[in-house]
C-alpha cells in the first residue's frame, strides 16, 4: 500500500495583539485584548476554520520586560484553554508551564483536566524558565543552573507520565448493578523516588482521552535537544536561515532515533512571522509601518538584558560590541542568545536595525510577501528537510491570523500540503501520533484502600 503524501503541521502561536511588539499601537488594535476571553475564543475559532493542528500560549511566572513597551499582563494559560475548549470542537490546545516552579502532581492533574474538558485536545509546552526575576517570585535568590533545570525537567516529565498512567483505561467500570464505581486493582501508586521528586500517587484524575497530553518543547540548546529527543512530540524552534533549520532538524531527528524512538514521533515546527500583503510592496510597507512604531529605548533595554550588558553599551547606530559574553557564561535562554548574536554578526546589523528585526518575532524568522510567497517560503523549508510544519506567529491579531487562514492555507491545500478537513478529534491525531500504551497495564497493583481519607 503506498505511503500517504507527507503533509504540514501548522500551529498558531497567539499573543495578545500580535507578535510584533508595536502591534498594540495600531488604530485597529485593542490594547486590552490580552485579558479579554472573547478575543482568544475568536482567534481559536479562526484557527479551527483553517483546520490548523493547534493553538499555543506561551507563559512565564514573572512580569516580563518593561510594561511601557507592550501589553504585559497574561491570563494563566491552562485556565484560558478551558474557556477556549468550550468555544471550539477540533483545534488542539497547547499551554506553557514551567518545570522549575511547579510540582509534577499539580501539573499532571491540571493538564489531564484540560484534556478531559477539551475531549482530548491538550498539550503541554515544557519550559525550564530562565532568569533571576522568576526565581525571586518563589523565594529563591537566583535561577538554578542551566544543566540542573534540565535535569529536573526530565524527571518532572517522567513523574507526570507515570501519574497519567496510574489509572488504567478500564479502571472505572461504573457498574451500578454491582455497586462498583472504580476497580482498585486498575489504579496504582507510582511510588516515585528520584533526585528531585518523591511522589506516591496515584493521580486523582482518571486516565484522560489522549492517555498523555501532547508533550511540546522549545529549547534548542544542547540540553534542550537532549530533553526533546527523549520526551518531546512537537518542538517549537527558531532559525533565521534554511541551513540552520536543516542542521537542527537533522540533529534532533538523529538524537530522537538514538534515544530509541521513531524519527516521525517528533514534529519540528520552526517559527515564522508572516507579514502578508496583496503585493510584496504592500507587505514591506506594513512591516515598515510596524517597525516605525517601536520605541527604541524600551527595545534597547530588553536587548541589553538579553546580552547581559548595560543599555549605554549599545549605541543605536553601531554594531554590537566585539567583547560580548560567551554562550558558556549564559545560564538562561542560551539558544536565543546565540541566535541573536549570530544574526547581528552575520548581517552586520546596527543595534537599531537589530531591534527592528527582533521586534517582529524576538529572533524567529520574519517573512514579508504575498500569500503565494509565504506559501512558497513554507514549502521550501518543508521540502528541504528543515521542518515538519510551522509555528505561525501573526505579527498583528486578529488580522494577521485571518489573512493567513483565508489566503495562505487555501494555497497550501491546493498544493496537497495541508488538510482540507480534520480527520481526527484529538491533538495527537492531528499530529499523526499514537495514543501511548499505559506502562503499568497488566502489572500487579497494590491495594488503594489506604490512600486518602476521603475527607
Coordinates of C-alpha atoms in Angstrom, one line a residue:
X1 CA 0.0 0.0 0.0
X2 CA 1.5 3.4 -1.0
X3 CA 2.6 5.7 1.8
X4 CA 0.3 8.8 2.0
X5 CA 2.0 12.0 1.0
X6 CA 3.6 14.0 3.8
X7 CA 1.6 17.0 5.0
X8 CA 2.4 20.0 7.0
X9 CA 1.5 20.6 10.7
X10 CA 0.5 24.2 11.5
X11 CA 0.3 25.7 14.9
X12 CA -0.9 29.2 15.7
X13 CA 1.2 30.9 18.4
X14 CA -1.2 33.5 19.8
X15 CA 0.0 36.6 21.8
X16 CA -2.4 39.4 22.8
X17 CA -2.4 41.9 19.8
X18 CA 0.2 40.0 17.9
X19 CA 3.9 39.1 17.9
X20 CA 5.2 42.5 16.7
X21 CA 5.9 44.5 19.8
X22 CA 4.3 47.6 18.4
X23 CA 1.1 45.8 17.1
X24 CA -0.9 47.2 20.1
X25 CA -0.3 50.8 18.8
X26 CA -2.1 50.2 15.5
X27 CA -5.5 52.1 15.3
X28 CA -7.4 48.8 14.8
X29 CA -5.8 47.0 17.8
X30 CA -7.4 46.5 21.2
X31 CA -4.6 47.3 23.8
X32 CA -6.6 45.4 26.4
X33 CA -7.1 42.3 24.3
X34 CA -4.7 40.2 26.5
X35 CA -7.3 39.9 29.2
X36 CA -10.4 39.5 27.0
X37 CA -11.5 35.9 26.7
X38 CA -13.7 36.7 23.7
X39 CA -10.5 37.8 21.8
X40 CA -8.9 34.4 22.3
X41 CA -12.0 32.5 21.6
X42 CA -12.5 34.2 18.3
X43 CA -8.8 33.6 17.4
X44 CA -9.2 29.9 18.2
X45 CA -12.3 29.7 16.0
X46 CA -10.4 31.3 13.2
X47 CA -7.5 28.8 13.5
X48 CA -10.1 26.0 13.6
X49 CA -11.7 27.3 10.5
X50 CA -8.3 27.0 8.8
X51 CA -8.1 23.4 10.1
X52 CA -4.8 24.2 11.9
X53 CA -3.5 21.5 14.2
X54 CA -3.3 23.6 17.3
X55 CA -3.1 27.0 19.0
X56 CA -0.4 27.8 21.6
X57 CA 0.0 30.2 24.5
X58 CA 3.5 31.0 25.9
X59 CA 3.8 31.8 29.6
X60 CA 6.3 32.8 32.3
X61 CA 5.8 33.1 36.1
X62 CA 7.2 36.6 36.0
X63 CA 6.1 40.0 34.8
X64 CA 8.4 40.1 31.7
X65 CA 10.1 43.2 30.4
X66 CA 9.2 46.9 30.5
X67 CA 5.4 47.3 30.9
X68 CA 5.5 50.5 28.9
X69 CA 6.8 48.6 25.9
X70 CA 3.9 46.3 25.0
X71 CA 0.9 44.5 26.7
X72 CA 2.5 42.6 29.5
X73 CA -0.4 41.1 31.6
X74 CA -1.2 37.4 30.9
X75 CA -4.1 35.1 31.9
X76 CA -2.9 31.8 33.3
X77 CA -2.9 29.7 30.1
X78 CA -4.4 26.4 31.3
X79 CA -7.4 28.3 32.7
X80 CA -7.6 30.2 29.3
X81 CA -7.6 26.8 27.5
X82 CA -10.6 25.6 29.4
X83 CA -12.6 28.6 28.2
X84 CA -11.5 28.1 24.7
X85 CA -12.3 24.4 24.8
X86 CA -15.9 25.2 25.2
X87 CA -15.9 27.6 22.2
X88 CA -14.2 25.1 19.8
X89 CA -14.5 21.5 18.7
X90 CA -11.4 20.2 17.0
X91 CA -8.4 22.6 17.4
X92 CA -5.6 21.4 19.6
X93 CA -4.9 23.5 22.8
X94 CA -1.3 23.9 24.0
X95 CA -0.1 25.9 27.0
X96 CA 3.3 26.5 28.6
X97 CA 4.1 25.5 32.1
X98 CA 7.4 25.6 34.0
X99 CA 9.1 22.5 35.5
X100 CA 11.3 24.7 37.6
X101 CA 8.4 26.5 39.5
X102 CA 5.8 23.8 39.7
X103 CA 5.4 20.3 41.1
X104 CA 4.7 17.2 39.0
X105 CA 1.4 16.2 40.7
X106 CA -0.2 19.7 40.3
X107 CA 0.7 20.0 36.6
X108 CA -0.1 16.4 35.7
X109 CA -3.6 16.9 37.2
X110 CA -4.0 20.3 35.5
X111 CA -3.2 19.0 32.0
X112 CA -5.2 15.8 32.5
X113 CA -8.1 18.0 33.5
X114 CA -7.7 20.2 30.3
X115 CA -7.6 17.0 28.3
X116 CA -10.9 15.8 29.7
X117 CA -12.5 19.3 29.4
X118 CA -11.5 19.5 25.7
X119 CA -12.2 15.9 24.7
X120 CA -8.5 15.0 24.1
X121 CA -7.0 18.2 22.7
X122 CA -4.5 19.3 25.4
X123 CA -0.8 19.8 25.0
X124 CA 1.9 20.9 27.5
X125 CA 4.8 23.1 26.3
X126 CA 7.6 22.2 28.8
X127 CA 9.9 25.0 29.8
X128 CA 12.6 25.3 32.4
X129 CA 12.2 29.1 33.0
X130 CA 15.3 31.2 32.9
X131 CA 16.1 34.4 34.8
X132 CA 16.5 35.6 38.4
X133 CA 13.3 37.6 38.4
X134 CA 11.2 34.4 38.2
X135 CA 13.3 32.8 40.9
X136 CA 12.6 35.6 43.3
X137 CA 8.9 35.1 42.9
X138 CA 9.4 31.7 44.5
X139 CA 11.7 32.6 47.4
X140 CA 14.9 31.8 45.5
X141 CA 17.7 34.3 45.1
X142 CA 18.7 33.2 41.6
X143 CA 17.8 30.6 38.9
X144 CA 19.1 27.1 39.2
X145 CA 22.0 26.3 36.8
X146 CA 21.0 25.5 33.2
X147 CA 22.0 21.8 33.5
X148 CA 20.2 21.4 36.8
X149 CA 17.0 22.9 35.4
X150 CA 17.0 20.4 32.5
X151 CA 17.8 17.5 34.8
X152 CA 14.8 18.5 36.9
X153 CA 12.7 18.8 33.8
X154 CA 13.5 15.3 32.6
X155 CA 12.5 13.8 36.0
X156 CA 9.4 16.1 36.1
X157 CA 8.1 14.8 32.8
X158 CA 8.8 11.2 33.8
X159 CA 6.8 11.6 37.0
X160 CA 3.9 13.3 35.2
X161 CA 3.7 10.5 32.7
X162 CA 3.7 7.9 35.4
X163 CA 0.9 9.8 37.1
X164 CA -1.1 9.9 33.8
X165 CA -0.6 6.1 33.7
X166 CA -1.6 5.5 37.3
X167 CA -5.1 4.8 36.2
X168 CA -5.7 2.1 33.5
X169 CA -8.1 2.8 30.8
X170 CA -10.7 0.4 32.2
X171 CA -10.3 1.5 35.8
X172 CA -13.8 2.9 36.0
X173 CA -16.5 0.2 35.3
X174 CA -19.2 2.4 36.9
X175 CA -21.2 -0.8 37.5
X176 CA -24.5 0.4 39.1
X177 CA -25.9 -3.1 39.5
X178 CA -22.8 -4.4 41.3
X179 CA -22.4 -1.1 43.2
X180 CA -18.7 -0.8 42.0
X181 CA -17.7 2.6 40.5
X182 CA -13.9 2.1 40.3
X183 CA -11.7 -1.0 40.2
X184 CA -8.9 -0.5 42.7
X185 CA -6.7 -3.2 41.0
X186 CA -6.5 -1.0 38.0
X187 CA -5.3 2.1 39.9
X188 CA -1.9 2.2 41.4
X189 CA 0.5 4.3 43.4
X190 CA 3.6 5.2 41.4
X191 CA 6.0 5.3 44.4
X192 CA 8.5 7.6 42.6
X193 CA 11.7 8.4 44.5
X194 CA 14.3 10.4 42.5
X195 CA 16.8 13.1 42.8
X196 CA 14.3 16.0 42.6
X197 CA 10.9 14.5 43.5
X198 CA 9.3 11.9 45.7
X199 CA 5.7 11.3 44.6
X200 CA 3.5 8.5 45.8
X201 CA 0.4 8.9 43.5
X202 CA -1.9 7.8 42.1
X203 CA -3.3 10.9 40.3
X204 CA -6.8 11.9 41.4
X205 CA -8.0 12.2 37.8
X206 CA -8.7 9.1 35.6
X207 CA -6.5 8.5 32.6
X208 CA -7.5 11.2 30.1
X209 CA -8.7 10.8 26.5
X210 CA -5.2 11.0 25.0
X211 CA -3.6 8.9 27.7
X212 CA -0.9 11.5 27.8
X213 CA -1.4 15.1 26.8
X214 CA 1.0 16.0 23.9
X215 CA 4.5 17.0 25.1
X216 CA 5.9 20.1 23.4
X217 CA 9.4 21.6 24.0
X218 CA 11.0 24.7 22.8
X219 CA 14.7 24.7 24.0
X220 CA 17.3 24.5 21.3
X221 CA 20.4 24.3 23.5
X222 CA 22.3 21.0 23.8
X223 CA 20.4 20.2 27.0
X224 CA 17.2 21.3 25.3
X225 CA 17.8 18.9 22.4
X226 CA 18.6 16.1 24.8
X227 CA 15.3 16.6 26.6
X228 CA 13.4 16.8 23.4
X229 CA 14.9 13.7 21.9
X230 CA 13.7 11.7 24.9
X231 CA 10.3 13.2 25.6
X232 CA 9.1 15.8 23.1
X233 CA 6.5 15.1 20.5
X234 CA 6.5 18.5 18.9
X235 CA 9.3 21.1 19.1
X236 CA 8.9 24.8 18.6
X237 CA 12.2 26.3 17.4
X238 CA 13.7 29.5 15.9
X239 CA 16.0 29.7 12.9
X240 CA 16.9 32.6 10.6
X241 CA 18.4 30.5 7.7
X242 CA 17.5 27.4 5.8
X243 CA 20.9 25.9 6.5
X244 CA 20.4 26.4 10.3
X245 CA 17.0 24.9 10.1
X246 CA 18.2 21.8 8.2
X247 CA 21.1 21.3 10.6
X248 CA 18.8 21.5 13.6
X249 CA 16.2 19.2 12.0
X250 CA 18.8 16.5 11.1
X251 CA 20.4 16.7 14.5
X252 CA 17.2 16.4 16.5
X253 CA 15.8 13.6 14.4
X254 CA 19.1 11.6 14.8
X255 CA 19.1 12.2 18.6
X256 CA 15.4 11.0 18.7
X257 CA 16.3 7.8 16.9
X258 CA 19.4 7.3 19.2
X259 CA 17.0 7.7 22.2
X260 CA 15.1 4.6 20.9
X261 CA 12.2 6.5 19.3
X262 CA 10.9 6.7 15.7
X263 CA 12.0 9.8 13.9
X264 CA 8.5 10.6 13.0
X265 CA 7.4 10.6 16.6
X266 CA 8.7 14.1 16.9
X267 CA 7.5 17.0 14.8
X268 CA 9.8 20.0 14.3
X269 CA 8.0 23.4 13.8
X270 CA 10.2 26.5 13.3
X271 CA 8.6 29.8 14.0
X272 CA 7.7 32.2 11.1
X273 CA 6.2 35.7 11.4
X274 CA 4.4 36.3 8.1
X275 CA 3.7 39.9 7.1
X276 CA 1.2 39.4 4.3
X277 CA 0.2 42.0 1.7
X278 CA -1.7 41.8 -1.6
X279 CA 1.7 42.7 -3.2
X280 CA 5.2 42.4 -2.0
X281 CA 5.5 46.2 -1.8
X282 CA 2.4 46.3 0.4
X283 CA 3.8 43.7 2.7
X284 CA 7.0 45.6 3.1
X285 CA 5.1 48.8 3.7
X286 CA 3.1 47.0 6.5
X287 CA 6.4 45.8 8.0
X288 CA 7.9 49.2 7.9
X289 CA 4.9 50.9 9.5
X290 CA 5.1 48.4 12.4
X291 CA 8.9 48.9 12.8
X292 CA 8.5 52.7 12.9
X293 CA 6.2 52.3 15.9
X294 CA 8.8 50.6 18.0
X295 CA 10.1 52.7 20.8
X296 CA 13.9 52.1 20.7
X297 CA 14.6 53.0 24.3
X298 CA 12.4 50.1 25.5
X299 CA 13.7 47.7 23.0
X300 CA 17.4 48.5 23.7
X301 CA 16.8 48.0 27.4
X302 CA 15.4 44.5 26.7
X303 CA 18.2 43.6 24.2
X304 CA 20.8 44.8 26.8
X305 CA 19.3 42.5 29.4
X306 CA 19.4 39.5 27.0
X307 CA 23.0 40.2 26.2
X308 CA 24.0 40.8 29.8
X309 CA 25.1 44.4 29.1
X310 CA 24.1 47.9 30.2
X311 CA 21.9 49.8 27.7
X312 CA 24.6 52.5 27.3
X313 CA 26.9 49.8 26.0
X314 CA 24.6 49.5 22.9
X315 CA 24.7 52.8 20.9
X316 CA 21.8 52.6 18.5
X317 CA 23.7 53.3 15.3
X318 CA 26.7 51.0 16.0
X319 CA 27.0 47.2 15.7
X320 CA 27.2 45.0 18.7
X321 CA 30.3 45.3 20.8
X322 CA 33.1 42.8 19.9
X323 CA 33.5 41.6 23.5
X324 CA 30.2 40.0 24.3
X325 CA 29.8 37.3 27.0
X326 CA 30.3 33.8 25.6
X327 CA 27.4 31.3 25.4
X328 CA 29.1 29.3 28.2
X329 CA 28.6 32.2 30.6
X330 CA 24.8 32.4 29.8
X331 CA 22.6 30.4 32.2
X332 CA 19.3 31.3 30.7
X333 CA 17.9 31.2 27.2
X334 CA 21.2 30.1 25.7
X335 CA 19.9 29.2 22.3
X336 CA 18.1 32.6 21.9
X337 CA 21.2 34.5 23.0
X338 CA 23.2 32.6 20.3
X339 CA 20.6 33.2 17.6
X340 CA 20.5 37.0 18.3
X341 CA 24.3 37.4 18.3
X342 CA 24.8 35.3 15.1
X343 CA 22.0 37.3 13.3
X344 CA 23.7 40.6 14.2
X345 CA 27.2 39.4 13.2
X346 CA 26.1 37.6 10.0
X347 CA 24.2 40.6 8.6
X348 CA 26.4 43.3 10.1
X349 CA 23.3 45.0 11.8
X350 CA 23.4 48.1 13.9
X351 CA 21.7 47.9 17.2
X352 CA 18.8 50.0 15.8
X353 CA 18.5 47.5 12.8
X354 CA 18.7 44.5 15.2
X355 CA 15.9 45.9 17.3
X356 CA 13.8 46.2 14.2
X357 CA 14.5 42.6 13.3
X358 CA 13.7 41.3 16.8
X359 CA 10.6 43.5 17.2
X360 CA 8.6 41.3 14.9
X361 CA 9.4 37.9 16.4
X362 CA 12.1 38.0 19.0
X363 CA 14.5 36.1 16.8
X364 CA 12.1 34.0 14.8
X365 CA 12.2 34.3 11.1
X366 CA 10.1 37.3 9.7
X367 CA 8.9 36.9 6.2
X368 CA 7.1 39.7 4.2
X369 CA 5.4 38.9 1.0
X370 CA 2.2 37.9 -0.8
X371 CA 0.2 34.9 0.2
X372 CA 1.8 32.9 -2.6
X373 CA 5.3 34.0 -1.5
X374 CA 4.5 33.0 2.1
X375 CA 3.2 29.6 0.9
X376 CA 6.4 29.2 -1.1
X377 CA 8.6 30.0 1.9
X378 CA 6.8 27.4 4.0
X379 CA 7.0 24.8 1.3
X380 CA 10.7 25.4 0.6
X381 CA 11.7 24.6 4.2
X382 CA 9.3 21.7 4.4
X383 CA 10.6 20.1 1.1
X384 CA 14.2 20.8 2.0
X385 CA 14.2 18.9 5.3
X386 CA 14.1 21.8 7.7
X387 CA 10.6 21.4 9.1
X388 CA 7.6 19.1 9.6
X389 CA 5.4 22.2 9.8
X390 CA 5.5 25.7 11.2
X391 CA 4.7 27.7 14.3
X392 CA 2.7 30.6 12.7
X393 CA 3.3 33.8 14.6
X394 CA 1.0 36.5 13.2
X395 CA 2.6 40.0 13.7
X396 CA -0.9 41.5 14.3
X397 CA -4.0 39.9 15.7
X398 CA -6.7 39.2 14.7
X399 CA -6.0 40.4 11.1
X400 CA -2.7 38.5 10.7
X401 CA -4.3 35.2 11.5
X402 CA -7.3 35.9 9.4
X403 CA -5.3 36.6 6.3
X404 CA -3.1 33.6 6.8
X405 CA -6.1 31.3 7.2
X406 CA -8.1 32.8 4.3
X407 CA -5.3 33.4 1.8
X408 CA -2.3 31.2 2.6
X409 CA -3.9 28.0 3.9
X410 CA -6.0 27.5 0.7
X411 CA -2.8 27.7 -1.4
X412 CA -1.2 25.0 0.8
X413 CA -4.4 22.9 0.5
X414 CA -4.4 23.2 -3.3
X415 CA -0.8 22.0 -3.4
X416 CA -1.8 18.9 -1.3
X417 CA 0.4 20.1 1.6
X418 CA -2.3 20.6 4.2
X419 CA -5.6 19.0 5.2
X420 CA -8.9 20.3 3.9
X421 CA -10.8 18.7 6.8
X422 CA -9.9 17.4 10.2
X423 CA -9.5 13.6 10.1
X424 CA -9.0 13.2 13.9
X425 CA -10.7 14.6 17.0
X426 CA -7.6 14.7 19.3
X427 CA -4.4 16.7 19.3
X428 CA -2.4 13.5 19.0
X429 CA -4.5 12.6 16.0
X430 CA -3.8 15.9 14.3
X431 CA -0.1 15.4 14.7
X432 CA -0.3 11.8 13.5
X433 CA 0.8 10.3 16.8
X434 CA -0.4 7.2 18.6
X435 CA -2.1 7.2 22.0
X436 CA 0.6 6.0 24.5
X437 CA 0.3 2.5 25.9
X438 CA -0.1 2.5 29.7
X439 CA 3.2 1.5 31.1
X440 CA 1.5 -0.2 34.1
X441 CA -1.2 -2.1 32.2
X442 CA -1.3 -5.7 33.5
X443 CA 1.2 -5.1 36.3
X444 CA 0.2 -6.1 39.8
X445 CA -1.5 -3.2 41.6
X446 CA -1.2 -2.5 45.3
X447 CA -4.4 -2.1 47.3
X448 CA -5.5 1.5 47.3
X449 CA -8.0 1.5 50.2
X450 CA -5.4 3.2 52.5
X451 CA -4.8 6.1 50.1
X452 CA -6.6 9.2 51.2
X453 CA -9.2 9.6 53.9
X454 CA -11.9 10.8 51.6
X455 CA -12.5 13.9 53.9

